[in-house]
CSV table of C-alpha atoms and ligand atoms in Angstrom, one decimal:
chain,number,residue,atom,x,y,z
A,1,MET,CA,118.1,62.7,209.4
A,2,GLU,CA,115.8,63.5,206.4
A,3,ALA,CA,112.9,65.3,207.8
A,4,ALA,CA,109.1,63.7,206.8
A,5,GLN,CA,107.5,66.1,204.6
A,6,ASN,CA,104.0,67.5,205.3
A,7,GLU,CA,101.8,68.2,202.2
A,8,VAL,CA,103.1,71.8,201.3
A,9,GLN,CA,106.7,70.3,201.0
A,10,GLN,CA,105.7,67.1,199.0
A,11,ALA,CA,103.9,69.5,196.5
A,12,PHE,CA,106.9,71.8,196.3
A,13,THR,CA,109.3,69.0,195.8
A,14,ALA,CA,107.3,67.5,193.3
A,15,LYS,CA,106.8,70.6,191.2
A,16,MET,CA,110.4,70.9,190.7
A,17,GLN,CA,110.9,67.1,189.9
A,18,ALA,CA,110.7,68.3,185.8
A,19,LYS,CA,113.3,70.9,186.0
A,20,HIS,CA,115.7,68.0,187.8
A,21,ILE,CA,115.9,70.0,191.1
A,22,THR,CA,115.4,68.3,194.5
A,23,PRO,CA,115.7,69.5,198.4
A,24,LEU,CA,118.6,68.3,199.8
A,25,TRP,CA,116.8,67.8,203.1
A,26,THR,CA,114.7,64.7,201.3
A,27,ILE,CA,117.8,62.9,200.1
A,28,ALA,CA,120.7,63.9,202.5
A,29,ASN,CA,120.7,60.4,204.3
A,30,ARG,CA,121.2,58.7,200.9
A,31,ILE,CA,124.2,60.8,199.5
A,32,VAL,CA,126.1,61.5,202.8
A,33,MET,CA,126.2,58.4,204.2
A,34,ARG,CA,127.5,58.0,208.1
A,35,GLU,CA,130.2,55.7,206.4
A,36,PRO,CA,130.4,53.6,203.4
A,37,THR,CA,127.6,51.4,202.5
A,38,PRO,CA,128.7,48.8,200.0
A,39,LYS,CA,126.6,48.8,196.9
A,40,ILE,CA,128.2,45.2,196.1
A,41,PRO,CA,128.3,41.9,197.7
A,42,SER,CA,131.2,39.7,197.8
A,43,VAL,CA,131.4,36.7,195.2
A,44,PHE,CA,133.3,33.6,195.0
A,45,TRP,CA,134.2,31.4,192.1
A,46,ASN,CA,135.7,28.2,192.4
A,47,TYR,CA,138.3,28.1,189.7
A,48,GLN,CA,137.7,23.9,188.8
A,49,ARG,CA,134.2,24.3,189.3
A,50,ASP,CA,133.1,27.7,188.1
A,51,ILE,CA,135.7,28.9,185.9
A,52,ARG,CA,138.0,26.2,184.1
A,53,PRO,CA,135.3,24.2,182.3
A,54,TYR,CA,134.0,27.5,180.7
A,55,ILE,CA,137.3,28.9,179.8
A,56,LEU,CA,138.5,25.4,178.2
A,57,GLU,CA,135.0,25.4,176.3
A,58,ALA,CA,135.3,29.1,175.3
A,59,ALA,CA,138.9,27.8,173.6
A,60,ASP,CA,136.8,25.2,171.5
A,61,ILE,CA,134.2,27.5,170.1
A,62,ILE,CA,136.1,30.6,169.5
A,63,THR,CA,139.6,31.6,168.1
A,64,ALA,CA,141.7,34.2,169.9
A,65,ALA,CA,141.5,36.2,166.6
A,66,GLU,CA,137.9,36.1,166.3
A,67,ALA,CA,137.3,37.0,170.0
A,68,HIS,CA,139.9,39.9,169.7
A,69,ARG,CA,140.5,38.6,173.5
A,70,ARG,CA,139.0,35.1,174.7
A,71,VAL,CA,138.3,36.6,177.7
A,72,LEU,CA,135.2,35.4,180.4
A,73,VAL,CA,134.4,38.1,182.6
A,74,LEU,CA,133.7,37.5,186.1
A,75,ASN,CA,130.9,40.0,187.3
A,76,ASN,CA,129.2,41.0,190.7
A,77,PRO,CA,125.7,40.0,190.8
A,78,GLU,CA,125.0,43.8,191.2
A,79,LEU,CA,126.6,44.9,188.5
A,80,LYS,CA,126.7,45.0,184.6
A,81,HIS,CA,130.0,44.8,184.4
A,82,GLY,CA,132.8,44.7,187.2
A,83,ALA,CA,133.7,42.2,190.0
A,84,THR,CA,133.5,45.5,192.1
A,85,HIS,CA,132.2,49.0,191.5
A,86,THR,CA,135.6,49.8,190.4
A,87,LEU,CA,137.7,46.8,189.1
A,88,THR,CA,137.0,44.2,186.4
A,89,CYS,CA,138.0,40.3,186.9
A,90,ALA,CA,138.4,38.3,183.9
A,91,ILE,CA,140.0,35.0,182.8
A,92,GLN,CA,141.7,34.5,179.3
A,93,ALA,CA,143.0,31.9,177.6
A,94,ILE,CA,145.2,31.5,174.5
A,95,LYS,CA,146.3,28.6,172.7
A,96,GLY,CA,149.5,27.2,170.5
A,97,GLY,CA,149.7,29.5,167.4
A,98,GLU,CA,147.0,32.1,168.5
A,99,ILE,CA,147.7,35.9,169.0
A,100,ALA,CA,145.3,38.1,171.0
A,101,PRO,CA,146.3,41.4,168.6
A,102,ALA,CA,147.4,44.5,169.8
A,103,HIS,CA,145.5,47.2,171.5
A,104,ARG,CA,145.9,50.0,174.2
A,105,HIS,CA,143.5,52.0,176.4
A,106,SER,CA,143.4,54.2,179.1
A,107,GLN,CA,142.2,51.4,181.7
A,108,ALA,CA,145.3,50.1,183.4
A,109,ALA,CA,145.6,46.1,183.2
A,110,LEU,CA,147.4,43.3,185.4
A,111,ARG,CA,147.8,39.5,185.0
A,112,PHE,CA,148.2,37.0,187.5
A,113,VAL,CA,148.9,33.4,185.6
A,114,ILE,CA,146.8,30.8,186.4
A,115,GLU,CA,148.2,27.6,184.4
A,116,GLY,CA,150.0,26.5,181.1
A,117,GLU,CA,153.4,27.6,180.0
A,118,GLY,CA,154.9,29.3,176.8
A,119,ALA,CA,152.5,32.4,176.1
A,120,TYR,CA,153.7,35.7,176.3
A,121,THR,CA,152.3,39.5,176.8
A,122,ALA,CA,153.9,41.8,174.9
A,123,VAL,CA,153.8,45.3,176.3
A,124,ASN,CA,155.0,48.2,173.9
A,125,GLY,CA,156.8,45.4,172.0
A,126,GLU,CA,158.4,43.8,175.0
A,127,ARG,CA,157.4,40.1,175.0
A,128,ILE,CA,156.9,38.8,178.5
A,129,TYR,CA,157.2,34.9,178.6
A,130,MET,CA,154.4,34.1,181.6
A,131,HIS,CA,154.8,31.6,184.4
A,132,GLN,CA,152.2,30.2,187.0
A,133,GLY,CA,151.8,33.1,189.6
A,134,ASP,CA,153.8,35.5,187.7
A,135,PHE,CA,152.4,39.2,188.1
A,136,ILE,CA,152.3,41.0,184.9
A,137,VAL,CA,151.9,45.0,184.6
A,138,THR,CA,149.8,46.6,181.3
A,139,PRO,CA,150.1,50.2,182.4
A,140,ALA,CA,147.5,52.3,180.8
A,141,TRP,CA,147.7,53.4,177.3
A,142,THR,CA,150.3,50.8,176.5
A,143,TRP,CA,150.2,48.6,173.4
A,144,HIS,CA,149.4,44.9,174.4
A,145,ASP,CA,149.1,41.5,172.5
A,146,HIS,CA,149.1,38.2,173.6
A,147,GLY,CA,150.9,35.4,171.7
A,148,LYS,CA,151.7,31.7,172.2
A,149,GLU,CA,154.6,29.7,169.9
A,150,SER,CA,154.1,26.4,171.5
A,151,ASP,CA,151.2,24.0,171.9
A,152,GLY,CA,148.9,23.8,174.4
A,153,ILE,CA,146.4,26.5,176.3
A,154,MET,CA,147.5,28.9,178.7
A,155,ILE,CA,145.4,30.7,181.2
A,156,TRP,CA,145.4,33.8,183.1
A,157,LEU,CA,143.5,36.3,185.2
A,158,ASP,CA,143.2,39.7,183.9
A,159,GLY,CA,142.5,42.6,186.4
A,160,LEU,CA,141.7,46.3,185.1
A,161,ASP,CA,140.1,49.4,186.6
A,162,VAL,CA,137.6,49.3,183.7
A,163,PRO,CA,134.5,50.5,186.1
A,164,LEU,CA,136.3,53.2,187.6
A,165,VAL,CA,137.9,55.1,184.3
A,166,ASN,CA,134.4,54.6,182.9
A,167,HIS,CA,132.7,56.0,186.1
A,168,LEU,CA,135.3,58.8,185.6
A,169,GLY,CA,134.3,59.3,182.2
A,170,ALA,CA,137.8,58.7,180.9
A,171,THR,CA,138.0,56.0,178.5
A,172,PHE,CA,139.8,56.0,175.2
A,173,SER,CA,141.3,52.9,172.9
A,174,ASP,CA,142.8,52.0,170.3
A,175,ASP,CA,143.5,49.1,167.8
A,176,TYR,CA,147.0,48.5,166.3
A,177,GLU,CA,146.9,48.5,162.4
A,178,GLY,CA,148.6,45.5,161.0
A,179,ASP,CA,149.0,42.0,161.4
A,180,GLY,CA,148.4,42.1,164.8
A,181,HIS,CA,151.4,42.0,166.6
A,182,PHE,CA,153.1,45.3,167.9
A,183,PRO,CA,156.6,45.5,166.4
A,184,GLN,CA,158.9,44.0,168.9
A,185,SER,CA,161.2,47.1,170.2
A,186,ARG,CA,163.2,45.5,173.0
A,187,PRO,CA,164.7,42.2,173.7
A,188,PRO,CA,162.1,39.8,175.7
A,189,HIS,CA,162.1,40.8,179.8
A,190,ASP,CA,163.9,44.1,178.9
A,191,SER,CA,162.2,46.1,181.3
A,192,PHE,CA,163.0,43.6,184.3
A,193,SER,CA,166.7,43.5,183.2
A,194,ARG,CA,166.7,47.1,183.3
A,195,TYR,CA,164.7,47.8,186.5
A,196,GLY,CA,164.3,44.5,188.2
A,197,SER,CA,167.5,43.8,190.0
A,198,GLY,CA,167.6,46.2,192.7
A,199,MET,CA,169.7,48.5,190.8
A,200,LEU,CA,168.8,51.3,188.2
A,201,PRO,CA,169.8,52.9,184.9
A,202,LEU,CA,171.3,56.3,185.3
A,203,ALA,CA,168.8,57.9,183.2
A,204,PRO,CA,165.6,59.5,184.9
A,205,ILE,CA,162.7,57.6,184.9
A,206,THR,CA,159.4,59.5,183.9
A,207,GLN,CA,156.6,57.1,183.5
A,208,ARG,CA,153.8,57.4,186.2
A,209,SER,CA,153.7,53.1,186.4
A,210,SER,CA,156.2,50.9,187.3
A,211,PRO,CA,159.2,50.5,184.4
A,212,VAL,CA,159.1,46.8,185.5
A,213,PHE,CA,156.3,44.7,183.5
A,214,ALA,CA,156.9,41.6,185.1
A,215,TYR,CA,157.1,40.3,188.9
A,216,PRO,CA,158.1,36.6,188.7
A,217,TYR,CA,156.3,34.4,191.2
A,218,GLU,CA,159.8,32.8,191.9
A,219,ARG,CA,160.9,36.2,193.4
A,220,THR,CA,157.4,37.0,195.0
A,221,ARG,CA,157.5,33.3,196.8
A,222,ALA,CA,161.2,33.7,197.7
A,223,ALA,CA,160.6,37.4,199.4
A,224,LEU,CA,157.3,35.8,201.4
A,225,GLU,CA,159.5,32.5,202.2
A,226,ASN,CA,162.5,34.5,203.3
A,227,LEU,CA,160.5,37.0,205.5
A,228,ARG,CA,159.3,34.1,207.2
A,229,LYS,CA,162.2,33.8,209.4
A,230,ALA,CA,161.6,37.2,210.7
A,231,ASN,CA,158.6,36.0,212.3
A,232,ASP,CA,157.0,39.5,212.1
A,233,TRP,CA,153.1,38.5,211.7
A,234,ASP,CA,150.5,41.3,211.4
A,235,ALA,CA,147.3,40.3,213.1
A,236,CYS,CA,145.2,41.2,210.6
A,237,HIS,CA,147.3,40.4,207.4
A,238,GLY,CA,149.9,37.8,208.4
A,239,LEU,CA,152.9,38.5,206.0
A,240,LYS,CA,151.5,41.0,203.1
A,241,LEU,CA,153.8,42.4,200.7
A,242,LYS,CA,152.9,45.3,198.4
A,243,PHE,CA,154.3,45.1,194.4
A,244,ALA,CA,156.2,48.2,194.2
A,245,ASN,CA,157.4,50.6,191.4
A,246,PRO,CA,161.3,50.1,192.0
A,247,ALA,CA,161.9,53.9,190.9
A,248,THR,CA,159.8,55.5,193.8
A,249,GLY,CA,158.6,52.6,196.2
A,250,ASP,CA,154.9,53.8,194.9
A,251,TRP,CA,152.3,51.0,193.9
A,252,VAL,CA,153.0,49.5,190.5
A,253,MET,CA,150.1,51.4,188.6
A,254,PRO,CA,148.5,54.8,189.6
A,255,THR,CA,145.0,53.5,190.2
A,256,ILE,CA,145.5,49.6,190.9
A,257,ALA,CA,147.1,48.3,194.2
A,258,THR,CA,148.5,44.6,194.3
A,259,PHE,CA,149.7,42.4,196.8
A,260,ALA,CA,151.2,38.9,197.5
A,261,GLN,CA,150.4,37.6,201.3
A,262,LEU,CA,151.6,34.5,203.0
A,263,LEU,CA,149.6,33.2,205.5
A,264,PRO,CA,151.2,29.9,207.3
A,265,LYS,CA,149.5,27.0,208.2
A,266,GLY,CA,147.1,27.4,211.1
A,267,PHE,CA,147.3,31.4,210.8
A,268,LYS,CA,143.9,32.9,211.3
A,269,THR,CA,143.8,36.6,210.5
A,270,ALA,CA,141.8,39.2,212.7
A,271,PRO,CA,138.9,41.1,211.1
A,272,TYR,CA,139.8,44.2,209.0
A,273,ARG,CA,138.1,46.5,206.5
A,274,SER,CA,139.3,49.3,204.4
A,275,THR,CA,137.4,51.8,202.0
A,276,GLU,CA,139.2,49.7,199.2
A,277,ALA,CA,137.6,47.1,197.0
A,278,THR,CA,139.6,44.1,196.5
A,279,VAL,CA,139.8,41.1,194.1
A,280,VAL,CA,141.5,38.0,195.8
A,281,MET,CA,143.3,35.1,194.1
A,282,ALA,CA,144.5,31.8,196.0
A,283,ALA,CA,147.7,31.2,194.3
A,284,GLU,CA,148.7,28.4,196.5
A,285,GLY,CA,147.5,26.5,199.4
A,286,THR,CA,144.1,25.7,201.1
A,287,GLY,CA,141.9,27.8,203.7
A,288,LYS,CA,139.0,29.7,204.3
A,289,ALA,CA,137.9,33.1,204.0
A,290,THR,CA,134.8,34.9,205.5
A,291,VAL,CA,133.9,38.2,203.8
A,292,GLY,CA,131.1,40.0,205.5
A,293,GLU,CA,128.3,37.0,206.2
A,294,GLN,CA,130.0,34.8,203.5
A,295,THR,CA,132.5,32.0,204.2
A,296,TYR,CA,134.1,30.3,201.2
A,297,THR,CA,136.7,27.3,201.1
A,298,LEU,CA,139.7,28.1,199.3
A,299,GLY,CA,141.8,25.8,196.8
A,300,LYS,CA,144.4,26.8,194.2
A,301,ASN,CA,143.1,29.8,191.9
A,302,ASP,CA,139.7,30.1,193.6
A,303,ILE,CA,139.0,33.9,193.3
A,304,PHE,CA,137.0,36.4,195.6
A,305,VAL,CA,135.6,39.7,196.1
A,306,VAL,CA,135.9,41.9,199.4
A,307,PRO,CA,133.6,44.9,198.6
A,308,ASN,CA,134.6,48.2,200.2
A,309,TRP,CA,134.0,48.7,204.0
A,310,THR,CA,133.4,45.0,204.5
A,311,TRP,CA,134.8,43.1,207.5
A,312,TRP,CA,136.9,39.9,206.3
A,313,GLN,CA,139.3,37.4,207.8
A,314,VAL,CA,141.1,34.5,206.1
A,315,GLU,CA,142.2,31.2,207.9
A,316,ALA,CA,145.0,29.1,206.6
A,317,SER,CA,144.4,25.2,206.2
A,318,ASP,CA,148.2,24.8,204.8
A,319,ASP,CA,150.6,27.4,203.9
A,320,LEU,CA,148.3,29.8,201.7
A,321,VAL,CA,149.5,32.5,199.4
A,322,LEU,CA,147.1,35.3,198.1
A,323,LEU,CA,147.6,37.3,195.2
A,324,SER,CA,145.4,40.4,195.2
A,325,TYR,CA,144.6,43.8,193.7
A,326,SER,CA,142.4,46.9,194.6
A,327,ASP,CA,141.6,50.2,194.1
A,328,ARG,CA,143.6,51.8,197.0
A,329,ALA,CA,146.1,53.0,195.1
A,330,ALA,CA,143.6,55.7,193.5
A,331,LEU,CA,141.6,56.2,196.9
A,332,GLU,CA,144.9,57.3,198.2
A,333,LYS,CA,145.6,60.0,195.6
A,334,LEU,CA,142.1,61.2,196.6
A,335,ASP,CA,142.8,61.0,200.3
A,336,LEU,CA,139.8,58.6,200.7
A,337,TRP,CA,141.6,55.7,201.9
A,338,ARG,CA,141.0,54.6,205.5
A,339,GLU,CA,141.2,51.3,207.4
A,340,GLN,CA,140.1,50.0,210.4
A,341,ARG,CA,141.4,46.5,212.6
A,342,ALA,CA,139.2,44.5,214.6
A,343,ASN,CA,138.8,46.0,218.4
A,344,GLU,CA,140.3,49.4,217.4
A,345,PRO,CA,138.3,52.5,217.1
A,346,LEU,CA,137.7,54.3,213.6
A,347,GLN,CA,140.4,56.9,213.0
A,348,LEU,CA,139.0,59.2,210.3
B,401,1HN,C1,141.4,43.8,178.0
B,401,1HN,O1,141.8,44.5,177.1
B,401,1HN,C2,142.3,42.4,178.0
B,401,1HN,O2,143.8,43.5,176.5
B,401,1HN,C3,141.6,41.5,178.9
B,401,1HN,O3,144.0,41.2,177.6
B,401,1HN,C4,140.5,41.6,179.7
B,401,1HN,C5,138.5,42.9,180.0
B,401,1HN,C6,137.9,43.9,180.3
B,401,1HN,C7,138.1,44.8,178.9
B,401,1HN,C8,139.1,45.0,178.4
B,401,1HN,C9,143.6,42.4,177.4
B,401,1HN,C10,139.8,42.8,179.5
B,401,1HN,C11,140.0,44.0,178.8
């Protein structure tokens, strides 16, 4: 408890203010809470209503070259930047004939592909052609450019750890000099060919992120569908898989954890909370999500935020596939990840 201050104590506190010194007993409650107190609310964006019309309009009023990245950032109302206090969520579009020039930054990035065909993301000169539902990895400090040779527009979700890395004061970035493309260094999808089949090259793998840059939706969906037969449902998660680094079994990136989840028609998850903050996109199906006090109706490509330490549950109206990313990979490294399931005591 913070002690109520008498006049002498108040004067003492005030006198030190200019020197930037504060007695701990006046602030203890606010800096060491009993349990996490989320500083951000949950947020929801309906893709068809809140996102798609604006990203299409952006595609009419600015070129990818002019914008560098034609990206709309989905912000939490409590933050200047960020869907959560740690994670960015944004929507990017690219049109036929455009390129988004190569750059790199100390923030890690991922893509969940929303709609269109034919655009690629190039990671260190390896092109990955994107399809709806694919999960694409852009590890920190890798050169990446995006392009589209065929007509039509392509739209995807960008997830990054911008607020986390900025908060830690560790941001660097760099633009690639030249025509915008980082030179193609490997055949398209080379990382998947080498590392994505359940077999690995004999040479040691030294990078800290997954050597695979693309997790095609076809494979994600098949993994979920095949596991349905095991009938091994988790009360809080339905069937939830993590995307894994095939060399280590660890998360795909050091800071961001990524997941795919299947809730069969009629399944309702039990309430669950953890210290991670999560951004969720409904890749397929319909349902309802309750996050804290808010309830959202979910359709394809709708996006919502689950703040840290907030109870949430999801109900599937028909088979519902969720793609999500969270700061769990960073929290685990700091030994700060905790979880609680409904009706279970908190184990700290
Ligand atoms: C960024 O660099 C990309 O490279 C996309 O495609 C979205 C959102 C915030 C900050 C940097 C990209 C981004 C971003």
